[in-house]
XYZ file of N, CA and C in Angstrom:
228
model
N -25.937 -49.327 53.576
C -25.565 -48.009 53.062
C -24.537 -48.165 51.947
N -24.753 -47.481 50.862
C -23.797 -47.578 49.753
C -22.712 -46.530 49.947
N -21.478 -46.999 50.145
C -20.365 -46.076 50.340
C -19.879 -45.672 48.965
N -20.371 -44.534 48.513
C -20.180 -44.223 47.095
C -19.093 -43.201 46.789
N -18.491 -42.599 47.829
C -17.393 -41.664 47.598
C -16.094 -42.250 48.130
N -15.051 -42.199 47.325
C -13.767 -42.777 47.713
C -12.652 -41.745 47.589
N -11.762 -41.714 48.585
C -10.553 -40.908 48.456
C -9.502 -41.850 47.886
N -9.086 -41.586 46.657
C -8.137 -42.448 45.958
C -6.711 -41.954 46.200
N -5.872 -42.866 46.651
C -4.479 -42.531 46.929
C -3.576 -42.789 45.748
N -4.036 -43.626 44.822
C -3.232 -43.911 43.642
C -3.834 -45.019 42.801
N -3.391 -45.071 41.535
C -3.785 -46.134 40.613
C -2.501 -46.752 40.079
N -2.456 -48.065 40.052
C -1.209 -48.760 39.735
C -1.412 -49.859 38.712
N -0.461 -49.963 37.785
C -0.496 -51.047 36.814
C -0.223 -52.381 37.522
N 0.675 -52.326 38.511
C 1.066 -53.538 39.231
C 0.294 -53.666 40.537
N -0.299 -54.831 40.748
C -1.046 -55.083 41.980
C -0.108 -55.014 43.186
N 1.141 -55.403 42.982
C 2.127 -55.362 44.054
C 2.343 -53.928 44.534
N 2.445 -52.979 43.600
C 2.615 -51.572 43.970
C 1.388 -51.050 44.714
N 0.226 -51.488 44.275
C -1.009 -51.096 44.958
C -0.984 -51.603 46.397
N -0.546 -52.855 46.568
C -0.493 -53.439 47.906
C 0.557 -52.754 48.775
N 1.638 -52.260 48.151
C 2.651 -51.520 48.906
C 2.066 -50.228 49.469
N 1.266 -49.523 48.670
C 0.637 -48.292 49.152
C -0.330 -48.610 50.293
N -1.069 -49.699 50.147
C -2.015 -50.105 51.191
C -1.280 -50.399 52.497
N -0.159 -51.112 52.408
C 0.617 -51.437 53.610
C 1.102 -50.170 54.297
N 1.585 -49.215 53.496
C 2.071 -47.940 54.016
C 0.923 -47.167 54.670
N -0.212 -47.143 53.996
C -1.382 -46.419 54.496
C -1.913 -47.054 55.782
N -1.924 -48.380 55.832
C -2.413 -49.088 57.015
C -1.582 -48.744 58.246
N -0.267 -48.599 58.051
C 0.613 -48.233 59.164
C 0.226 -46.880 59.753
N -0.323 -46.012 58.916
C -0.717 -44.670 59.361
C -2.171 -44.625 59.819
N -2.812 -45.780 59.819
C -4.179 -45.851 60.338
C -5.282 -45.667 59.316
N -4.925 -45.627 58.033
C -5.965 -45.520 57.003
C -6.563 -46.887 56.730
N -7.829 -46.898 56.343
C -8.513 -48.146 56.005
C -8.411 -48.342 54.489
N -7.203 -48.650 54.037
C -6.932 -48.701 52.599
C -7.307 -50.048 51.993
N -7.717 -50.003 50.736
C -8.039 -51.239 50.025
C -8.065 -50.986 48.519
N -7.942 -52.090 47.771
C -8.102 -52.009 46.314
C -9.598 -52.096 46.036
N -10.131 -51.108 45.315
C -11.580 -51.091 45.062
C -11.909 -51.465 43.621
N -10.944 -52.081 42.951
C -11.195 -52.531 41.589
C -10.159 -51.996 40.627
N -10.464 -52.140 39.346
C -9.561 -51.670 38.301
C -10.327 -50.696 37.409
N -9.590 -49.705 36.889
C -10.237 -48.740 35.994
C -10.230 -49.246 34.556
N -10.678 -48.420 33.630
C -10.777 -48.822 32.219
C -9.425 -49.197 31.627
N -8.351 -48.637 32.173
C -6.996 -48.942 31.686
C -6.397 -50.156 32.388
N -7.165 -50.776 33.286
C -6.673 -51.948 33.994
C -5.800 -51.620 35.189
N -5.802 -50.340 35.612
C -5.001 -49.957 36.775
C -5.760 -50.283 38.052
N -5.022 -50.752 39.065
C -5.620 -51.043 40.365
C -5.840 -49.736 41.118
N -7.066 -49.515 41.576
C -7.425 -48.276 42.273
C -7.346 -48.508 43.777
N -6.515 -47.707 44.455
C -6.378 -47.829 45.906
C -7.157 -46.720 46.598
N -8.148 -47.137 47.393
C -8.932 -46.200 48.195
C -8.333 -46.112 49.593
N -8.228 -44.883 50.109
C -7.716 -44.664 51.464
C -8.840 -44.390 52.448
N -10.010 -44.046 51.933
C -11.156 -43.713 52.779
C -12.399 -43.773 51.916
N -13.517 -44.208 52.500
C -14.771 -44.162 51.754
C -15.931 -43.844 52.687
N -16.943 -43.213 52.128
C -18.127 -42.821 52.890
C -19.226 -42.490 51.897
N -20.465 -42.463 52.391
C -21.546 -41.991 51.512
C -21.872 -40.540 51.815
N -21.047 -39.894 52.652
C -21.241 -38.474 52.953
C -20.104 -37.661 52.358
N -20.445 -36.851 51.364
C -19.447 -36.064 50.650
C -18.666 -35.142 51.583
N -19.332 -34.586 52.591
C -18.645 -33.660 53.501
C -17.522 -34.369 54.251
N -17.776 -35.602 54.696
C -16.741 -36.388 55.387
C -15.589 -36.699 54.448
N -15.934 -37.029 53.217
C -14.914 -37.370 52.229
C -14.017 -36.169 51.938
N -14.616 -34.989 51.810
C -13.809 -33.799 51.534
C -12.907 -33.442 52.707
N -13.402 -33.607 53.926
C -12.582 -33.342 55.107
C -11.405 -34.313 55.142
N -11.686 -35.585 54.871
C -10.636 -36.603 54.883
C -9.649 -36.376 53.743
N -10.152 -35.989 52.572
C -9.288 -35.698 51.427
C -8.276 -34.614 51.787
N -8.757 -33.549 52.412
C -7.858 -32.453 52.773
C -6.769 -32.924 53.723
N -7.125 -33.733 54.720
C -6.120 -34.195 55.669
C -5.164 -35.196 55.012
N -5.669 -36.042 54.142
C -4.805 -36.999 53.435
C -3.805 -36.256 52.551
N -4.263 -35.199 51.886
C -3.362 -34.428 51.009
C -2.216 -33.811 51.803
N -2.498 -33.396 53.032
C -1.469 -32.783 53.869
C -0.563 -33.845 54.488
N -1.174 -34.933 54.984
C -0.436 -35.886 55.810
C 0.170 -37.064 55.052
N -0.354 -37.382 53.879
C 0.053 -38.651 53.275
C 0.271 -38.597 51.768
N -0.730 -38.203 51.020
C -0.643 -38.300 49.558
C -1.205 -37.040 48.927
N -0.299 -36.140 48.502
C -0.731 -34.823 48.023
C -1.552 -34.885 46.742
N -1.451 -35.984 46.000
C -2.205 -36.109 44.749
C -3.503 -36.913 44.893
N -3.937 -37.125 46.126
C -5.182 -37.872 46.344
C -6.353 -37.127 45.696
N -7.372 -37.885 45.322
C -8.549 -37.298 44.663
C -9.773 -38.130 45.006
N -10.941 -37.585 44.686
C -12.200 -38.259 45.035
C -12.797 -38.961 43.821
N -13.157 -40.219 44.043
C -13.840 -41.008 43.009
C -15.273 -41.232 43.480
N -16.231 -41.006 42.587
C -17.637 -41.279 42.893
C -18.023 -42.543 42.152
N -18.498 -43.522 42.914
C -18.870 -44.812 42.289
C -20.348 -45.088 42.452
């Protein structure tokens, strides 16, 4: 299954900062990971991924309340 929707918690110029967000997210039970770099070379941190948009939107809403208010959805 292609997990094509990602809830992005942040994009960082420094890989270290990206890893700091992942460590913080992991403590809260999120399955966080770096899913690559964008066109500007920023490290993209995903907090959740699924191939079901409905699940992603539900998770996005809870992440915005509980963890990262500026989270957004990336479609890959």
